[in-house]
Structures are given as structure tokens and as C-alpha cells.
Coordinates of C-alpha atoms in Angstrom, one line a residue:
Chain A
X1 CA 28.2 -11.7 5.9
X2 CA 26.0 -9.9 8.0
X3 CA 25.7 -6.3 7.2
X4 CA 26.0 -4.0 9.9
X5 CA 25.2 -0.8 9.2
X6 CA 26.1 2.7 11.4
X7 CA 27.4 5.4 9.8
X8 CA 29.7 7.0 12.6
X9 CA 27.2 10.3 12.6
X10 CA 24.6 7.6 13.1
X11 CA 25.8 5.5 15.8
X12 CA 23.8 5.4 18.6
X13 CA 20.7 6.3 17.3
X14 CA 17.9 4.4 18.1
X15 CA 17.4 1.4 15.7
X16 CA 14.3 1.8 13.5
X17 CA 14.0 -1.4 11.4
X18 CA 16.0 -4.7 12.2
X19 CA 16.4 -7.7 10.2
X20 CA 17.9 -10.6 11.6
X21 CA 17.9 -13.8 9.7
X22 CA 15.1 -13.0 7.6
X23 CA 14.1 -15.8 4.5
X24 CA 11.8 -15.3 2.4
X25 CA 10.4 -18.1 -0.8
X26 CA 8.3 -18.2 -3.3
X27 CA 7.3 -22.0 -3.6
X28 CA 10.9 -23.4 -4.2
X29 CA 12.3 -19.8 -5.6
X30 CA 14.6 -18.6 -2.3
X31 CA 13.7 -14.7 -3.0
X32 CA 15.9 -13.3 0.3
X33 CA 18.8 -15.5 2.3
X34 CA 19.5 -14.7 5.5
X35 CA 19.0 -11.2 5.5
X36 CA 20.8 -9.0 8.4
X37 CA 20.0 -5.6 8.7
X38 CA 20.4 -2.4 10.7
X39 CA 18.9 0.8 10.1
X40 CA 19.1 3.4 12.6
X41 CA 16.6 6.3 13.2
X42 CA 17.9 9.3 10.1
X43 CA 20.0 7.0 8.4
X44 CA 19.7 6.6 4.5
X45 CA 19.9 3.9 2.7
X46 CA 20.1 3.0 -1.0
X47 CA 19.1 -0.7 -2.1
X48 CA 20.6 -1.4 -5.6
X49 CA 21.2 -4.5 -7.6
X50 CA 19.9 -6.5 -10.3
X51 CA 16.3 -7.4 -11.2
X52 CA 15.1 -9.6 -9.5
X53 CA 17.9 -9.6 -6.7
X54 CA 15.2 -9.4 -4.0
X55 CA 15.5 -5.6 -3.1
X56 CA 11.8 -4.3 -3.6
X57 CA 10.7 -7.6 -1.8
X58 CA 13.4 -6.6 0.9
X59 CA 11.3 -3.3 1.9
X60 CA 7.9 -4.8 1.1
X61 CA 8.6 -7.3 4.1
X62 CA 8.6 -4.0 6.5
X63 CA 5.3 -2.7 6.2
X64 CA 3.9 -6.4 5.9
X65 CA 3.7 -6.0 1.7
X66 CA 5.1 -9.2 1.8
X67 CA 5.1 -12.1 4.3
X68 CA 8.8 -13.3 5.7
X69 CA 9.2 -16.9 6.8
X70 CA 11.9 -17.5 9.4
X71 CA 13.9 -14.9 11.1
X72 CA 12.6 -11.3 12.7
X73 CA 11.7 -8.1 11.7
X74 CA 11.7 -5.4 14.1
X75 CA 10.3 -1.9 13.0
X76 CA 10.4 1.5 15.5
X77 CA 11.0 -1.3 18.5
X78 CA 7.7 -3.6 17.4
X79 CA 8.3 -7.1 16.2
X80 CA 6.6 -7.8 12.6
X81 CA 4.2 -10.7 13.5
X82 CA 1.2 -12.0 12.1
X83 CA -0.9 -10.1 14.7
X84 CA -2.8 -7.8 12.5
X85 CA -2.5 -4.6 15.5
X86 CA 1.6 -5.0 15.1
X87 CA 1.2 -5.0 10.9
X88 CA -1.5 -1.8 11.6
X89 CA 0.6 0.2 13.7
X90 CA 3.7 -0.4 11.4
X91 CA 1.9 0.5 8.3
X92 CA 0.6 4.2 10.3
X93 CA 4.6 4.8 11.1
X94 CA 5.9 3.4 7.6
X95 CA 5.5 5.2 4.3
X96 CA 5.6 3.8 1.0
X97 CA 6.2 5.6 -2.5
X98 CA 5.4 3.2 -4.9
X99 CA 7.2 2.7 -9.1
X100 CA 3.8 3.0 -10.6
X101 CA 2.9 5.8 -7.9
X102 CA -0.4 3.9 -7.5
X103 CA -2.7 6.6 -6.7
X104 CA -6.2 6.5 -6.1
X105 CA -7.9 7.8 -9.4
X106 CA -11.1 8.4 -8.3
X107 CA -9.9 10.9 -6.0
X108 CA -8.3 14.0 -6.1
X109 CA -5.2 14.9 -5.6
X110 CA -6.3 16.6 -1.9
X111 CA -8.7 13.5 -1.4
X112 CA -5.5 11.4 -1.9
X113 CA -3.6 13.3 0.6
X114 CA -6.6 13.5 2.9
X115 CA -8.1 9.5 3.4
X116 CA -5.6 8.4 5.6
X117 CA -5.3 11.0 8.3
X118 CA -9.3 11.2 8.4
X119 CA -9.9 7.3 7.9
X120 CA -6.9 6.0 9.9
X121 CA -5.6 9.3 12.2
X122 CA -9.3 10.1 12.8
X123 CA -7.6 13.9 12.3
X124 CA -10.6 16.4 11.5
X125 CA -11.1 17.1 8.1
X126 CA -10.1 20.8 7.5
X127 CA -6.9 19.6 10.1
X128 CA -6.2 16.8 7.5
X129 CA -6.6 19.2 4.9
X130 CA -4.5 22.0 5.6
X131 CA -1.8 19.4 6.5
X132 CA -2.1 18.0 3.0
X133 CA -1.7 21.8 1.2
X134 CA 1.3 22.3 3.6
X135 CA 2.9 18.9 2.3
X136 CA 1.4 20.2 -1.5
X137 CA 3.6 23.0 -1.5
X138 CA 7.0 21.3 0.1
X139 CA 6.6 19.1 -3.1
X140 CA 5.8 22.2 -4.8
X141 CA 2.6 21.6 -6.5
X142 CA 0.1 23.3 -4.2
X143 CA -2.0 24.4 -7.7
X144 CA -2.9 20.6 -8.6
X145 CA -4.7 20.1 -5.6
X146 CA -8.1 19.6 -7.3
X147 CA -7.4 17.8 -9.9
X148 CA -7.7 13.9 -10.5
X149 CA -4.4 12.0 -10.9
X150 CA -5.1 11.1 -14.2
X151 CA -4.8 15.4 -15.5
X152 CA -1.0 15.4 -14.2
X153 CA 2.3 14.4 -15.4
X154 CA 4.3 11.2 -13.9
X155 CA 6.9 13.3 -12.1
X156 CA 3.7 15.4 -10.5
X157 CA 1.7 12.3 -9.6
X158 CA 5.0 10.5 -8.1
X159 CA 5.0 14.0 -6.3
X160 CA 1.7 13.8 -5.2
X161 CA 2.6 10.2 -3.7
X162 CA 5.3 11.1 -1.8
X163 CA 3.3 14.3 -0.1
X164 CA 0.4 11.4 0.2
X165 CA 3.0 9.7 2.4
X166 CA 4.2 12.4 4.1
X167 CA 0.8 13.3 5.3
X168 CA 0.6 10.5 7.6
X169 CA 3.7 11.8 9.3
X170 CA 5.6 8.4 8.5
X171 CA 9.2 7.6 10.9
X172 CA 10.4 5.7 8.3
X173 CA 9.8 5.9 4.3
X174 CA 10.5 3.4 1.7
X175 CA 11.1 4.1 -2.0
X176 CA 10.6 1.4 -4.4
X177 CA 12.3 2.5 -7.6
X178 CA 10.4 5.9 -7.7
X179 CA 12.1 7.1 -10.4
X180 CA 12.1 4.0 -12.7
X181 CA 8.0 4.4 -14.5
X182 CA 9.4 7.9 -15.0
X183 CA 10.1 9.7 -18.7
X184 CA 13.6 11.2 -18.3
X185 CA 13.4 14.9 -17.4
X186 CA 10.7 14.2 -14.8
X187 CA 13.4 12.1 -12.8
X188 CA 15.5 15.6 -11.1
X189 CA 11.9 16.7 -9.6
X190 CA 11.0 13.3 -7.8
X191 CA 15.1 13.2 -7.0
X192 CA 14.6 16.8 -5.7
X193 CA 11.9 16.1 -3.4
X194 CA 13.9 12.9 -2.1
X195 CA 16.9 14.7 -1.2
X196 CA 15.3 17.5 0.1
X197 CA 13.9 14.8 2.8
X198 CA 16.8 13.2 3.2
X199 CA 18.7 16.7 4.2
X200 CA 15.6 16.7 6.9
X201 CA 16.4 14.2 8.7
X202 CA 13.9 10.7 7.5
X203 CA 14.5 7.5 7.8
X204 CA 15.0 6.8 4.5
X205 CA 15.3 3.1 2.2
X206 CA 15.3 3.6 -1.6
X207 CA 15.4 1.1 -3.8
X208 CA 16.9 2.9 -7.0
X209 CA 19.4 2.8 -9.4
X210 CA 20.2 6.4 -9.5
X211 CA 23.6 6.5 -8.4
X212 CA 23.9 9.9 -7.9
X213 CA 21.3 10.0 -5.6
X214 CA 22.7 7.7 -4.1
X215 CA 26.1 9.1 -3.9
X216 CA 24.4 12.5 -2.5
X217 CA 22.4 11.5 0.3
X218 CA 23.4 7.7 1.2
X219 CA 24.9 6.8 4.3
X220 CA 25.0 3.7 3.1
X221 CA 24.7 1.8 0.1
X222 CA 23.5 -1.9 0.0
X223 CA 24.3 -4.2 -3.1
X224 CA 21.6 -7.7 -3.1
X225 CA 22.1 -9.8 -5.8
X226 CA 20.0 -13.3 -5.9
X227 CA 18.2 -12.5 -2.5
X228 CA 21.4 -12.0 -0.4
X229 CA 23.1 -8.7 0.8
X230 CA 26.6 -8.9 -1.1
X231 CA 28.0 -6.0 -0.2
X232 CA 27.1 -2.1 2.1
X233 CA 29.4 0.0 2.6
X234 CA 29.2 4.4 2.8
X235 CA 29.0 5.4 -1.2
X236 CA 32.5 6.6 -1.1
X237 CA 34.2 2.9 -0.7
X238 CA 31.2 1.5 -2.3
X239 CA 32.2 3.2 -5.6
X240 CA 35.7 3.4 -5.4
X241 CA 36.3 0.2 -3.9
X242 CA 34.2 -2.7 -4.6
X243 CA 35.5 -5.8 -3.0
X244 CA 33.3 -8.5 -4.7
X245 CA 33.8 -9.1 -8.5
X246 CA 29.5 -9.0 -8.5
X247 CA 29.2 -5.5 -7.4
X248 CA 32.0 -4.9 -9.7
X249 CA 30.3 -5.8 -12.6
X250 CA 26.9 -4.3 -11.8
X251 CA 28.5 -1.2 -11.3
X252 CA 30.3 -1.9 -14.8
X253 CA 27.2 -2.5 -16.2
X254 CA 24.7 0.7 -14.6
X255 CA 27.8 3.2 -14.7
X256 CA 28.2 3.1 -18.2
X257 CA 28.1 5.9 -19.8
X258 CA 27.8 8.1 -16.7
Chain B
X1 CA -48.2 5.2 -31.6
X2 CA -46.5 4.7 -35.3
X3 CA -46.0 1.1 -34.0
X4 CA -49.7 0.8 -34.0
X5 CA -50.8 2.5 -37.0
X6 CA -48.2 0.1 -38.3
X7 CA -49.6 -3.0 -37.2
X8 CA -53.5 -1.9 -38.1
X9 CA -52.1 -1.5 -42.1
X10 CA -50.9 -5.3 -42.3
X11 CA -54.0 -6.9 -41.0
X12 CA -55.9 -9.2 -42.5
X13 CA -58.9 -6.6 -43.3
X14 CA -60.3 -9.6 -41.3
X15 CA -59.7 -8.2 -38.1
X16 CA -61.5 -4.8 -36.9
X17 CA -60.0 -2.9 -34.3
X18 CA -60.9 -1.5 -31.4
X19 CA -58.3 1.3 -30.5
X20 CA -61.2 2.9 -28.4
X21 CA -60.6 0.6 -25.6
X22 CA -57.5 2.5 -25.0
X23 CA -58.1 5.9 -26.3
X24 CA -57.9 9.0 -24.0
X25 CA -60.4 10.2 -26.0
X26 CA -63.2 7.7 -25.1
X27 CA -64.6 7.4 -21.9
X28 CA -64.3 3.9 -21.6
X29 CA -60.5 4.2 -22.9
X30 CA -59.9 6.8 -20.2
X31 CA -61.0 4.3 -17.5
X32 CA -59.1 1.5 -19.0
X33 CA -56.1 3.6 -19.4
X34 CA -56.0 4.7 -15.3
X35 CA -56.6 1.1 -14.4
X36 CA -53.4 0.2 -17.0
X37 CA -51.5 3.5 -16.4
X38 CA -51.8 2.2 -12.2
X39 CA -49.7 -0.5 -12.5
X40 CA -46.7 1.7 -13.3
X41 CA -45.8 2.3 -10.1
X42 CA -46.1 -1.3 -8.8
X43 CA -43.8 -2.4 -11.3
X44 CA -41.3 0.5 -10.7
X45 CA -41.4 0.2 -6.6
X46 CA -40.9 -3.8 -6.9
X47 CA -37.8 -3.2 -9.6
X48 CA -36.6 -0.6 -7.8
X49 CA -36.6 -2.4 -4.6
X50 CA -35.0 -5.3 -5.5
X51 CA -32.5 -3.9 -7.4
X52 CA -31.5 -1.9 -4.5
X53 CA -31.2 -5.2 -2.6
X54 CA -29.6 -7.0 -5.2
X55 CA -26.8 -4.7 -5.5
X56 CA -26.4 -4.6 -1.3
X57 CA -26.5 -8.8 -1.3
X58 CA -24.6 -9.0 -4.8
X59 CA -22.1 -6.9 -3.7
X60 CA -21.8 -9.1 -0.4
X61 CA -21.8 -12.1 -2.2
X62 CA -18.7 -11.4 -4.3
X63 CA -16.5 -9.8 -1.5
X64 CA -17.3 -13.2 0.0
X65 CA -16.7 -14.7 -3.2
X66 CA -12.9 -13.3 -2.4
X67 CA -12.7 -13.5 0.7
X68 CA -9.2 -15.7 2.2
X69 CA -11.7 -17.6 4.0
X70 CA -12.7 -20.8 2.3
X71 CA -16.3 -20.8 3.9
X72 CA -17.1 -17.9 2.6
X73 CA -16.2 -18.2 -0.7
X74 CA -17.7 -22.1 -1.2
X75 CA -20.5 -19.9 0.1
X76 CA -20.7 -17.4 -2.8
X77 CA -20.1 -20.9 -5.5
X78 CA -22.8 -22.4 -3.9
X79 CA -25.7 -19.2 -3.8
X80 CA -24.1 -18.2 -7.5
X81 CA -24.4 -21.3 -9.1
X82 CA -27.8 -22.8 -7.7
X83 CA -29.9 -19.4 -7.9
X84 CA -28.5 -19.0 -11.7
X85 CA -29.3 -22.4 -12.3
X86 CA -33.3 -22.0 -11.4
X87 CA -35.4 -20.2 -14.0
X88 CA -37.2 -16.7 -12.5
X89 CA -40.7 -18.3 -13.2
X90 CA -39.8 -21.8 -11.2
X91 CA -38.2 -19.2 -8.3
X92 CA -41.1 -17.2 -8.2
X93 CA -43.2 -20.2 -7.8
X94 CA -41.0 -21.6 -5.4
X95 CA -40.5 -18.3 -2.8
X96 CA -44.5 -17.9 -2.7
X97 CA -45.9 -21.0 -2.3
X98 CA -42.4 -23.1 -0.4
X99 CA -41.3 -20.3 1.8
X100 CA -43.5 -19.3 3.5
X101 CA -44.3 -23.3 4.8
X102 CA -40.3 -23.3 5.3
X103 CA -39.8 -19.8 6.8
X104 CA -43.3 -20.1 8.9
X105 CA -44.3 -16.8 7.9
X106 CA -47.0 -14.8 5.5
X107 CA -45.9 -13.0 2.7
X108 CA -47.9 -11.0 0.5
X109 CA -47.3 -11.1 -3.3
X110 CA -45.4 -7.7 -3.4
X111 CA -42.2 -9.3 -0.7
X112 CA -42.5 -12.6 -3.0
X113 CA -41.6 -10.9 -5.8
X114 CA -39.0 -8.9 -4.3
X115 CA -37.6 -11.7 -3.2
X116 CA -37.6 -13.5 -5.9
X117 CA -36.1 -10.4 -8.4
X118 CA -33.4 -9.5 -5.6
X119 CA -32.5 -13.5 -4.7
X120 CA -31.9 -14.4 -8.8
X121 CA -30.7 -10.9 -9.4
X122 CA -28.7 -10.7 -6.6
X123 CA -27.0 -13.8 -8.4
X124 CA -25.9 -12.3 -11.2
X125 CA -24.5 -9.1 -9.5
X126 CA -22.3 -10.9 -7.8
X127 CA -20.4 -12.3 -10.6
X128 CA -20.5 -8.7 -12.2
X129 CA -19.2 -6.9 -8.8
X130 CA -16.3 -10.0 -8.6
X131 CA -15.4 -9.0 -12.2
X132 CA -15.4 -5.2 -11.8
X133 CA -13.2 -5.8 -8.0
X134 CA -10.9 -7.7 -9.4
X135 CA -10.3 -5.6 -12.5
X136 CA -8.7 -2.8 -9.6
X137 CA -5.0 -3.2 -9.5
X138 CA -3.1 -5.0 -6.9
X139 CA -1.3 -1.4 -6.4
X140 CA -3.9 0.2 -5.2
X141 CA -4.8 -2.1 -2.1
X142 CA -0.8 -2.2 -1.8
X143 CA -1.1 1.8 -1.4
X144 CA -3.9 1.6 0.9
X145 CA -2.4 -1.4 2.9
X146 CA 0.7 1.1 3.2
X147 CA -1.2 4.1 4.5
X148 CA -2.6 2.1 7.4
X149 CA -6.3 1.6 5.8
X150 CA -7.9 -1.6 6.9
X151 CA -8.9 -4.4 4.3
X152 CA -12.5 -3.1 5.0
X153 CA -11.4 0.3 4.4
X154 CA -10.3 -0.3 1.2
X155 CA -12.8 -2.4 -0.3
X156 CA -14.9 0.4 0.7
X157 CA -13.2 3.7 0.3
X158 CA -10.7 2.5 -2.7
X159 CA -11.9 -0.5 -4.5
X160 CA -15.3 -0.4 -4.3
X161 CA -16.0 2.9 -6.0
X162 CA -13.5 2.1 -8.9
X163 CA -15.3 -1.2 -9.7
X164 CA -18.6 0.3 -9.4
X165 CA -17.7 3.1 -11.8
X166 CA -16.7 0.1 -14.0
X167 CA -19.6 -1.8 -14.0
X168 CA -21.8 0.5 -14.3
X169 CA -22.7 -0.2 -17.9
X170 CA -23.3 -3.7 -16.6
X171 CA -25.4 -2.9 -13.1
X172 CA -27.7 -0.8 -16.4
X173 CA -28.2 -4.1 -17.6
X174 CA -29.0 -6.0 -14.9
X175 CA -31.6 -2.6 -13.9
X176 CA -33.2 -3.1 -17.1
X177 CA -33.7 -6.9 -17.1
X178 CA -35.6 -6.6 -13.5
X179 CA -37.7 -4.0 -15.0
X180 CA -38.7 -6.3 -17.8
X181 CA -38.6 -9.8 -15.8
X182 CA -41.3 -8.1 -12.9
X183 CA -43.5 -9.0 -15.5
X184 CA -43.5 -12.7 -14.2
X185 CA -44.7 -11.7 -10.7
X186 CA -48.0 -11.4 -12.4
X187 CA -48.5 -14.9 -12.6
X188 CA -49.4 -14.9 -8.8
X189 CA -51.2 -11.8 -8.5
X190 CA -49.0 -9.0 -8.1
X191 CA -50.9 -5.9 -9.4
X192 CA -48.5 -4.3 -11.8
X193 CA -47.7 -3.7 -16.1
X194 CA -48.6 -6.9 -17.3
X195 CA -51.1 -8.8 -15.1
X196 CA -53.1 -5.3 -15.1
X197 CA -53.0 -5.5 -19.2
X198 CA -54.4 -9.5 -18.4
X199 CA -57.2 -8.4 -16.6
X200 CA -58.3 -6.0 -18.8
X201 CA -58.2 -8.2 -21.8
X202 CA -60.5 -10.5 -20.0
X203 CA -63.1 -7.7 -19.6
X204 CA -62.7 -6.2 -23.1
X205 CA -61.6 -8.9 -24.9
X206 CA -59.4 -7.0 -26.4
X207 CA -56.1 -8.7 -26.7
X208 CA -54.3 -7.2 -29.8
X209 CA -54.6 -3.5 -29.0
X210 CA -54.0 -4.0 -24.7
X211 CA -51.0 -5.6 -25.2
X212 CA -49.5 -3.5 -27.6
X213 CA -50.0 -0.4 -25.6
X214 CA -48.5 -3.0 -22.7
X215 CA -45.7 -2.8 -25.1
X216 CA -45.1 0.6 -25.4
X217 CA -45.6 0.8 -22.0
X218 CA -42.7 -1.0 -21.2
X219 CA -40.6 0.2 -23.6
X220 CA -40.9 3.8 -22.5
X221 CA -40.4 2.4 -19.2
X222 CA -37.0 1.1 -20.9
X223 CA -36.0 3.9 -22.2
X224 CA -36.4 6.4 -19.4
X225 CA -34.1 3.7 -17.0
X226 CA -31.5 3.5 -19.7
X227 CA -31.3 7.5 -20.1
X228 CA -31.0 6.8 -16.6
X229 CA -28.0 5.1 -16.3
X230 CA -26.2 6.6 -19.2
X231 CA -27.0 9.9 -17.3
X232 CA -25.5 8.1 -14.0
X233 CA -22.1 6.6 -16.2
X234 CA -21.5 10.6 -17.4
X235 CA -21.8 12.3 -13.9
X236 CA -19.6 9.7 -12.7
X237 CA -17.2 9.9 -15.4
X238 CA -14.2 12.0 -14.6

């Protein structure tokens, strides 16, 4: 079932990443099957399922993280190839927030926010830098700025990722269960920053199982279970009215107790 | 000094000593010691040198060493395990009396035994910067791959600087061994610690107490490069 996906607000927007076909192994293990997908420029979308359903693979295979093996990939209009210009000029548009945030500790926090537009932009230092203290205080930690990642919390330092992204001025951002390394109460202040995005305007994939989130700013949820898309629909129907008996016990099984 | 006084109380009563012929307060002793004391640089500048090229061509050797191409990396199995295999002494032999037939050119003792140190040493640093690159996380070249930074980049502005800070106790090591191992490049001439210490024994016949200030020589040389490194190991600590 190919899964066609523009929200009626949406339609017509130009298309920013488009999978058609995609398969993806791992020696014999068949990670994604057939995967057809259509984001369009502002659109949000929520990737859930179960471990090891393929969904943080899924986004990896747009900025290159992973390798696909038959099919295409198209990302803002450039075909994902092994022609290491197309993979460099996708990774410059596409931003990536990582579970284990994955910033660089020998740096701080400004330095993390700075490398990329000096290194990769070629933007002037003090340029880069006011940029970065702008993007500090929409995730609202402008005071951490000269510290190492190792003195802040996991909600600040998953902060501190997502303003590291932002600083490249990304199209399109992927979220690969941001929330998930993260001790309870730090969860609403990543969320916050997400949504606030979201409301924004970015292209937006998260891979997360916070359903509220997901009910909030989604235009669409997807639901992959053993590499294949099951099931996307807008979160209204998606919740209310799952048509396959698989999303209908995932949701039985993450809703519990919600 | 107490090292001294403690080896002239278990003679034999047999020996007599002779501690003027490196007493600062004998005029003989005085010349002796500037002669000795002379070699101190030579043996710094050489260790210096090639553990500064060491550390370049070690470092070289193990981002070869995991490189995706399979050249490269045969490359760094090949230069690892030969150069390890040959003993410093048989290298030293080897690089100044072989190369220069091989290479066609004249080398003087001091670039021999830079070669020599940096060539084994380099060796050895390669297997140490291999261990401290791939001890940085998969996530971090995933979060520089992500923000556009080339696979040189990286290895330079993200990986690199992690692994060094992690090897630094190791890279102290290696620093220290050179120091000592110059030692060797006495054999063919090279004018520094230990084959100063030899030619003065043959003048004064004094074996006993010129080598046991070549001793203390060294190990204050020792101790000075590992208060060095630990010195190094703190500013980079953060």
C-alpha cells in the first residue's frame, strides 16, 4: 500500500523528500520493503512503531546515514545517489537531532553551534556566532553557551542539539526518538522546542513514541512495523480508527495507561 | 646525588673513587661536566624531532590503517608490522649504512637517527592513534556527517582531538621511550647523553662515576618530560 501523504492544507506544496520503492538489507535481514513516501515542503510527520520496525533507518537513508539498495530517494528535488556532491548538499539542507544527542564534547556548547556554518557555510565567525546565540535563546538556554556538554542536563544538551541543527538553517529536520535517552521531566522541554518548530512552519520527520506530540503537531502519522509502512493516516483517524489489527495492538500496547 | 653516596658505601673498600672527575668543584670536573652537560641538547633536539614526526606519520599511518580503501590499509599492516618487528639497534644500523646506497644520498648521523627514532616510533603511534580513533563513538561522525562536515573534516575537527586527548597518557610513553632509546644513536657517532659519557670514560678511565652521573642525567631528563605531559593531560582536561 503505497502511502501517499498530503494533508489538504499541504497539497500542492512542493515535495521535499520522495521515496519510491526504496529496499534496504542488512545481509539477509530485509530492514525496509518497498517504501513509498511523500513529504511535502511544512508537512509533519510522526514515524512510530515497534523496535526494530525500520523507522530510524527510514530517516537515516535521507541524509545518506544509511545506504538504500533499489528504488529512489529524492530530497528538496536532488536524487540521493552515491555521488558524494548530491549526499553533501543533502546533508547542508537536512538536519538531524540524534537519541543520544551526540554532541561534540570537546567543544562548547557555542563551538557546537559554530563548526558547521564556519567549516561547511564558510559564514564569518562572529556571523556564525551571533546566529548560534539567536538559536541559544529560541531553545532558551542562551546562559549555557560556554560550557562543555558534559556540565548540562540531557533535556539541555538535546536542546543544544536541536539549536546545533538549526544553525545550519536546515529545510527539512529529522528527529530520531529525541526524547527516548531522556529522564522523564526533561521530555516537555525538548517536546516544547519541537512544537514550537513545528507551529513555524519546518519540515518536520520524528521518529517518536510520544503520542501527544504526535497528536498536537502531526499532519500525519506513519505506523512501520517489520520494514514496511502499515498504515498513515492524519492523527485524528489514526487514533480513532485503526484499520489494521497491527496498529491496533501497538497502539494497545504504547496507550496504556495514557 | 644520594644515589651516589649510596653506591660509594657498598663498595668493596677495594675500589677508590674518583668523584672529582665530575665535580663542579674541580677544574677538571668542570671541564668534563660541559663536555657531558653538551650532549643535552643533542639528545633533546633528535627526541624532540622525531617524536614530532612520529606523531604526524603515526597519525597518517592509522587513518590509513582505517581507511575504506584496501591499499591503504594493507599499507598500514605492512609498515606496522615490519618496522615493529626490527629491533631499534638493527634499524639504526640499517638507515645509516643501507640508505643512503638505496636512497643515493648523504646523511649525516643526526637525520639517521631521526629517522630511525621517527620510522620505529612512528610504528608504534600508529597502533596507539588507531586505538584512541576508534574509541570515538560512531555518533559523533554520524552528527558531523549530518551537519554537512566532510570525512576529512571530521577526522580533523571532531575525531582527532577526542582521541588525542585519549591517548595522551600513551603518546607520554612513547615521548619518554625515544628520549631514552636516542641513546642507541651513539653507537654510530651521534654526539649526544650517552656516547659523550663513552668518550669521556675513555680519557678518564673513569667508568663507575661517568656513567652514574649519565644516569642521573637521564633520569632528570625523565622526569622533566613526564611533568611534561602530565602538565599537557591537565590543561587539556575539561
Amino acid at each position: 500500500m503505497p502511502a501517499s501523504l498530503a494533508p489538504a492544507h499541504n497539497t500542492g506544496n512542493p515535495i521535499a523528500v520522495e521515496m519510491r520503492g526504496l529496499n534496504k538489507w542488512y545481509g539477509e535481514f530485509h530492514v525496509l520493503r518497498d517504501i513509498n513516501l511523500t513529504v511535502r515542503k511544512g508537512e509533519r510527520l510522526v514515524i512510530c512503531g515497534p523496535s526494530g520496525s525500520g523507522k530510524s533507518t527510514m530517516i537515516r537513508c535521507i541524509n545518506r546515514l544509511e545506504e538504500h539498495q533499489t528504488g529512489t530517494l529524492m530530497v528538496d528535488g536532488i536524487e540521493l545517489t552515491n555521488d558524494v556532491r548530491n549526499i553533501d548538499a543533502i546533508r547542508r539542507e537536512v538536519g538531524m537531532v540524534f537519541q543520544q544527542f551526540n554532541l561534540f564534547p570537546h567543544l562548547t556548547v557555542l563551538e557546537n553551534l559554530t563548526l558547521a556554518p564556519i567549516w561547511v557555510r564558510k559564514v564569518p565567525k562572529k556571523e556564525a556566532e551571533e546566529a548560534a546565540m539567536y538559536y541559544l535563546e529560541r531553545v532558551k538556554i542562551p546562559e549555557q553557551a560556554a560550557k562543555y556538554p558534559g556540565q548540562l542536563s540531557g533535556g539541555q544538551q538535546q536542546r543544544v542539539a536541536i539549536a546545533r541543527s538549526l544553525c545550519m538553517k536546515p529545510k527539512i529536520m529529522l528527529f530520531d526518538e529525541p526524547t527516548s535517552a531522556l529522564d522523564p521531566e526533561m521530555i516537555k522541554e525538548v517536546l516544547d522546542v519541537m512544537v514550537e518548530l513545528a507551529r513555524e512552519g519546518m519540515t518536520m520527520l520524528c521518529v517518536t513514541h510520544e503520542m501527544g506530540f504526535a497528536r498536537e503537531v502531526a499532519d500525519a502519522i506513519i505506523f512501520m512495523d517489520r520494514g514496511e509502512i502499515v498504515e498513515s493516516a492524519p492523527p485524528s483517524t489514526f487514533f480513532a480508527n485503526p484499520r489494521t489489527d497491527r496498529l491496533k495492538l501497538f497502539l494497545s500496547q504504547i496507550l496504556r495507561g495514557h | 646525588m644520594a644515589l651516589a653516596i649510596g653506591l660509594a658505601g657498598c663498595g668493596t673498600g677495594a675500589y677508590t673513587w674518583g668523584w672529582y672527575v665530575v665535580s663542579p668543584f674541580d677544574s677538571r670536573g668542570q671541564a668534563s661536566l660541559k663536555f657531558l652537560l653538551a650532549g643535552w641538547w643533542a639528545t633533546v633536539s633528535i627526541s624532540v624531532s622525531a617524536i614530532a614526526l612520529s606523531v604526524v606519520l603515526g597519525a597518517a599511518l592509522a587513518i590509513a590503517g582505517l581507511a575504506r580503501n584496501r591499499a591503504l590499509r594493507w599499507i598500514n599492516r605492512i609498515y606496522v608490522e615490519s618496522v615493529r618487528a626490527v629491533p631499534l639497534l638493527v634499524l639504526l644500523l640499517w638507515v645509516y649504512y643501507g640508505l643512503p646506497v638505496v636512497l643515493g644520498i648523504e646523511f649525516g648521523v643526526f637525520m639517521a637517527g631521526l629517522l630511525t627514532l621517527a620510522l620505529s616510533d612512528a610504528a608504534f603511534e600508529a597502533e596507539i592513534f588507531r586505538a584512541g580513533i576508534q574509541s570515538v563513538g560512531q555518533g559523533q561522525t554520524e552528527a558531523a556527517a549530518s551537519l554537512g562536515l566532510s570525512r576529512w573534516q571530521t577526522m580533523r575537527l571532531i575525531v582527532l582531538p577526542q582521541a588525542v586527548k585519549r591517548i595522551l597518557p600513551a603518546l607520554g610513553n612513547q615521548f619518554i621511550y625515544v628520549l631514552k632509546m636516542s641513546s642507541l644513536i651513539s653507537v654510530v657517532g651521534y654526539q649526544e647523553l650517552t656516547r659523550r659519557a663513552n668518550e669521556l670514560v675513555l680519557i678518564e678511565y673513569r667508568p663507575l662515576e661517568i656513567y652514574t652521573f649519565l644516569v642521573l642525567e637521564y633520569l632528570v631528563l625523565i622526569l622533566l618530560a613526564s611533568w611534561g605531559v602530565r602538565w599537557l593531560e591537565r590543561r587539556m582536561a575539561t
